[in-house]
XYZ file of C-alpha atoms in Angstrom:
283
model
C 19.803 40.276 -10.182
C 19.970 38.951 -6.628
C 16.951 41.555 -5.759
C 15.053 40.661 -8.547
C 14.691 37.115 -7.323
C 14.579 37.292 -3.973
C 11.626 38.808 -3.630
C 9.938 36.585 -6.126
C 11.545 33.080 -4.465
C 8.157 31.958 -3.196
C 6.593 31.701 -6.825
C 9.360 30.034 -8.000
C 9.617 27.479 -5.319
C 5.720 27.240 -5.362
C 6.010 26.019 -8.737
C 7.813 22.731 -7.403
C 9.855 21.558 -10.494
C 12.940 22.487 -11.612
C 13.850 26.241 -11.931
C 16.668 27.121 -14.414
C 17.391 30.210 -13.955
C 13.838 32.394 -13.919
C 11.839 29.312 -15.370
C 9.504 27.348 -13.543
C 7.391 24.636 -14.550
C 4.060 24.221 -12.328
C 2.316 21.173 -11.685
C -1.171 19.905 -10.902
C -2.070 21.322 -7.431
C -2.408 18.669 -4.765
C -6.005 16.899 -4.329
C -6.411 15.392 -0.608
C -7.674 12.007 -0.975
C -9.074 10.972 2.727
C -8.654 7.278 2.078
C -5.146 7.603 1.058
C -2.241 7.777 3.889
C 0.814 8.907 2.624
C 4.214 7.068 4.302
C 6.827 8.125 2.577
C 10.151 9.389 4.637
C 13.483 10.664 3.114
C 16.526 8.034 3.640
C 19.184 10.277 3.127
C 18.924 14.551 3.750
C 20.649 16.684 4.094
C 20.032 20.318 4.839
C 22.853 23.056 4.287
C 23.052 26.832 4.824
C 23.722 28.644 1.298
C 26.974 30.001 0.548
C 26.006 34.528 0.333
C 24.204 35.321 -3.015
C 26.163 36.961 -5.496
C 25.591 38.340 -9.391
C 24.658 34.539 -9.941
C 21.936 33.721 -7.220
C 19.442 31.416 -8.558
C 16.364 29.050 -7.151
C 15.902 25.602 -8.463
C 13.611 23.134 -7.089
C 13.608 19.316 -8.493
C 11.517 16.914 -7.629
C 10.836 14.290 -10.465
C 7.493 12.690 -10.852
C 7.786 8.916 -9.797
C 10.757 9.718 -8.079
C 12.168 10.172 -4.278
C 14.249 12.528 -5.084
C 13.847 16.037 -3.770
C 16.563 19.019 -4.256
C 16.400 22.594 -3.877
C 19.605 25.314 -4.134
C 18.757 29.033 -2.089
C 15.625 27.707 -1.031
C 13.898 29.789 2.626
C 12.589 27.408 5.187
C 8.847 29.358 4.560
C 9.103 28.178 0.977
C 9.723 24.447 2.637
C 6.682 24.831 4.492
C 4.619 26.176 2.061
C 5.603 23.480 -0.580
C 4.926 20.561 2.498
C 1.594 22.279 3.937
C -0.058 24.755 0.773
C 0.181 27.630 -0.308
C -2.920 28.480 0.705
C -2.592 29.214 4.059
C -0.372 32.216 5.429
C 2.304 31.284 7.841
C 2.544 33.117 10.599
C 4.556 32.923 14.225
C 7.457 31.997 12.663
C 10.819 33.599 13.016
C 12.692 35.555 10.441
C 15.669 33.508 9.821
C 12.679 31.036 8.349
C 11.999 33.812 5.987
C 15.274 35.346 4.679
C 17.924 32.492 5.380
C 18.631 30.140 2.286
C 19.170 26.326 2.235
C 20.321 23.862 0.108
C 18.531 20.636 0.446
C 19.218 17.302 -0.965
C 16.910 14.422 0.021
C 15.622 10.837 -1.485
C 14.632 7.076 -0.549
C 16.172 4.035 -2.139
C 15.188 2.434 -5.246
C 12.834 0.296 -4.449
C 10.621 2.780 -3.110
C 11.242 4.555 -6.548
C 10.031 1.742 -7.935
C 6.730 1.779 -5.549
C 6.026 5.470 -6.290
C 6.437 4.456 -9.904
C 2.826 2.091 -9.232
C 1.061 5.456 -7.821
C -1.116 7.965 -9.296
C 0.800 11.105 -10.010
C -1.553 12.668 -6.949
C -0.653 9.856 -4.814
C 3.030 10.572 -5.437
C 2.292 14.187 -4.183
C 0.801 13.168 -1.287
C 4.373 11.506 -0.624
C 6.383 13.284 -1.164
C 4.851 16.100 0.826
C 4.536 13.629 3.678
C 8.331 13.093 3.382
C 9.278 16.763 3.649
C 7.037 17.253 6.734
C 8.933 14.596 8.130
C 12.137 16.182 7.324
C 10.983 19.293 9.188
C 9.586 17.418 12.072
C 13.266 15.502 12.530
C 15.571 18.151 11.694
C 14.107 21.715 12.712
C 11.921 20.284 15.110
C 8.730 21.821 13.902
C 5.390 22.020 15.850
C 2.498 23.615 13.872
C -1.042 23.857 14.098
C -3.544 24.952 11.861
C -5.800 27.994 13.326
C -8.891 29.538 11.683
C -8.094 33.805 11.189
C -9.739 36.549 9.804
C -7.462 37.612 7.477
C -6.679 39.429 4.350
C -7.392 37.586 1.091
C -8.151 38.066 -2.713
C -10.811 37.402 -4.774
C -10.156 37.129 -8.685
C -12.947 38.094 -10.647
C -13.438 38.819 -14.295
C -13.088 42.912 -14.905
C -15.365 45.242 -16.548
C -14.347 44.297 -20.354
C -13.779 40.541 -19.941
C -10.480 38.572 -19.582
C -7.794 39.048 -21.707
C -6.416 36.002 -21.585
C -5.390 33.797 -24.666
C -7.379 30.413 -24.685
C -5.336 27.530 -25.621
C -7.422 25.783 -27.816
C -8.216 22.001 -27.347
C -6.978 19.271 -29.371
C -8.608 18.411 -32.204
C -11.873 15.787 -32.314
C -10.792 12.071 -31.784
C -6.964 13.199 -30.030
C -6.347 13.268 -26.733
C -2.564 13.545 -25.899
C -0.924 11.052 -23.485
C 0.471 13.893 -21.350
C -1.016 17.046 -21.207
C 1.768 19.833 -21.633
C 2.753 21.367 -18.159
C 1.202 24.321 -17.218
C 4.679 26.970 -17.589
C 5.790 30.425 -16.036
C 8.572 32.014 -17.176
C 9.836 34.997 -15.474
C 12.406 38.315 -16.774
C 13.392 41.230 -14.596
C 14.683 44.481 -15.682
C 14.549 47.844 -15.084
C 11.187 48.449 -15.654
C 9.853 46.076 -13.428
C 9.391 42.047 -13.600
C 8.272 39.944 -16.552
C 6.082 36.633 -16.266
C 5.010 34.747 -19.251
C 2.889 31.689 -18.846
C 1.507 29.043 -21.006
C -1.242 26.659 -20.674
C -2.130 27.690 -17.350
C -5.278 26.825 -15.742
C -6.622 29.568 -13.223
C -5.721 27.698 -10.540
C -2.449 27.764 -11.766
C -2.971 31.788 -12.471
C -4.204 32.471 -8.962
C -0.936 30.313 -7.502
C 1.345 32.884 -9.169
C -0.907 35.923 -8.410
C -0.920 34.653 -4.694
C 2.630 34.750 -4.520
C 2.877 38.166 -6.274
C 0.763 39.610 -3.984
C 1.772 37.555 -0.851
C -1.889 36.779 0.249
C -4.256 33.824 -0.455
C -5.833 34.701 -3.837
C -9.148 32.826 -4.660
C -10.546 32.196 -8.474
C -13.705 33.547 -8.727
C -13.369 34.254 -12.599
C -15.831 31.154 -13.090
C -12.934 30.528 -16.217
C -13.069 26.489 -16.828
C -10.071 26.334 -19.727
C -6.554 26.484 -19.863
C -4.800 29.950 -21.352
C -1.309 31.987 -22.155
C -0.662 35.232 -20.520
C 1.756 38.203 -20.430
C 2.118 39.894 -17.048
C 4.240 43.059 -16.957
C 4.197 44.828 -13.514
C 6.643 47.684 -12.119
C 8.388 46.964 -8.667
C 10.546 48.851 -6.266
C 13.694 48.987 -7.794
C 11.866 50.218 -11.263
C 9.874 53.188 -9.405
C 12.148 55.725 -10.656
C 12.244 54.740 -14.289
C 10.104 56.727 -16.223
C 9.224 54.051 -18.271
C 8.340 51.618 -15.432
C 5.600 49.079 -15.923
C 2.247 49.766 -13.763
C 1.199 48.379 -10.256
C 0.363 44.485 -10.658
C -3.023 45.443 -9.511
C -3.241 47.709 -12.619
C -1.517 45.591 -14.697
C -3.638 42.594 -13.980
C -6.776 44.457 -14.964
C -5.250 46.049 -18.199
C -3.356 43.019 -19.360
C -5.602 39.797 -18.251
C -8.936 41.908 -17.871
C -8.933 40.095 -14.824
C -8.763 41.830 -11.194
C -7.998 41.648 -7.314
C -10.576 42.579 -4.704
C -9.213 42.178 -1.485
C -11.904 40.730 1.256
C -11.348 40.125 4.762
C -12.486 36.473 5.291
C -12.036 33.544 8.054
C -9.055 31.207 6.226
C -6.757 28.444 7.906
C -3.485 29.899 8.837
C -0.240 27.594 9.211
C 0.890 28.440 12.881
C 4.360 27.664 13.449
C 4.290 26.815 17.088
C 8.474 25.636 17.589
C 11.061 25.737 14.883
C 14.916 25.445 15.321
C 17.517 26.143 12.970
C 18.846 23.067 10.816
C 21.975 22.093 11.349
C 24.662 21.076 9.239
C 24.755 17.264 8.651
């Protein structure tokens, strides 16, 4: 169990919502707005080192719209990162404590700037609470970063040779618009034949988030696909290559079960440079 999710903790914590046990709830990706500056900064934090994972290790990351409140259980300080700075952009330089240590992290403001995120767009509460968690890094790890332009290895997703797969969700009817869109949702299984993910009214934004942290490279939408779908994604892994009835590579299984498919490209892409990092410690 512990195996299975380890190697898949940067999906889940890219999904930034709360993560019972292998289920993950993504949100709307983050829009930069130039004329917005974010202020938000935590109150109260504190950062903890993870007791060992057992037969129970799980990854749950909570951070309530309109809300201060941040908390994450066996979370890696590259996951942090990612979730404050994209995951669009490899991070590189840093040391690998960053990448296989886990953290519990509990952070939030007071109520009254609750009750000022509460006034904000649901982008605009994004904005701050990523602002907050750099913040956090910048107090209590120390971190220095700069962004630097690399030619590095990325993915394009195109449409394969038959046409996507996918299952359109279909609109609502004529005249009814809901209040709340539903959540674009991930669920993901492990056994022996490899991992599991089910996902439900995903935009392909949303489906090339998950696929970029399957494949641990940026991975780019170039399907031209505008609506919002379901999907089944079955894909072997290391611990399943000996079972005869393993499921294939994720690069096969992406172009048999979405009709969708990876080309990798070599392009010029901002990379997340992590100049100076320290460990946390315990507070």
């Amino acid at each position: 169990m512990f195996r299975i999710i380890q190697r898949h903790i940067g999906l889940l914590a890219a999904l930034l919502v709360f993560v019972p046990a292998l289920c993950a709830h993504a949100q709307t990706p983050i829009v930069e707005e130039p004329n917005y500056t974010p202020t938000l900064t935590f109150d109260v934090a504190t950062i903890r080192l993870a007791p060992p994972p057992d037969a129970n290790f799980h990854v749950s990351v909570s951070s309530p719209p309109h809300s201060s409140r941040f908390e994450a259980t066996n979370l890696t300080i590259k996951t942090l990162l990612q979730i404050a700075y994209g995951f669009d952009a490899p991070v590189v330089g840093a040391p690998d404590w960053v990448t296989n240590t886990f953290y519990n992290i509990q952070a939030r403001s007071d109520e009254a700037t609750d009750a000022r995120l509460a006034k904000l767009t649901a982008n605009e509460v994004r904005l701050e609470k990523r602002n907050a968690i750099r913040v956090l890094l910048t107090d209590r790890l120390a971190l220095k970063t700069h962004l630097e332009t690399r030619n590095s290895s990325i993915y394009n997703l195109v449409l394969g040779k038959g046409g996507s797969k996918l299952q359109v969700v279909p609109p609502p009817p004529d005249g009814e618009t809901p209040a709340t869109p539903p959540p674009a949702n991930v669920q993901a299984h492990g056994s022996q034949h490899g991992l599991e993910f089910v996902g439900s009214n995903s935009s392909m934004r949303a489906i090339s988030g998950a696929l970029s942290s399957m494949v641990e490279a940026p991975v780019v939408d170039k399907t031209g696909l505008l609506g919002t779908y379901n999907y089944t994604l079955q894909f072997g892994r290391e611990w399943s290559a000996h079972d005869p009835d393993s499921w294939p590579s994720i690069f096969t299984a992406i172009q048999e079960q979405l009709g969708l498919k990876l080309e990798a490209v070599h392009e010029s892409v901002p990379n997340l440079v992590v100049d100076h990092i320290t460990k946390p410690t315990e507070n």
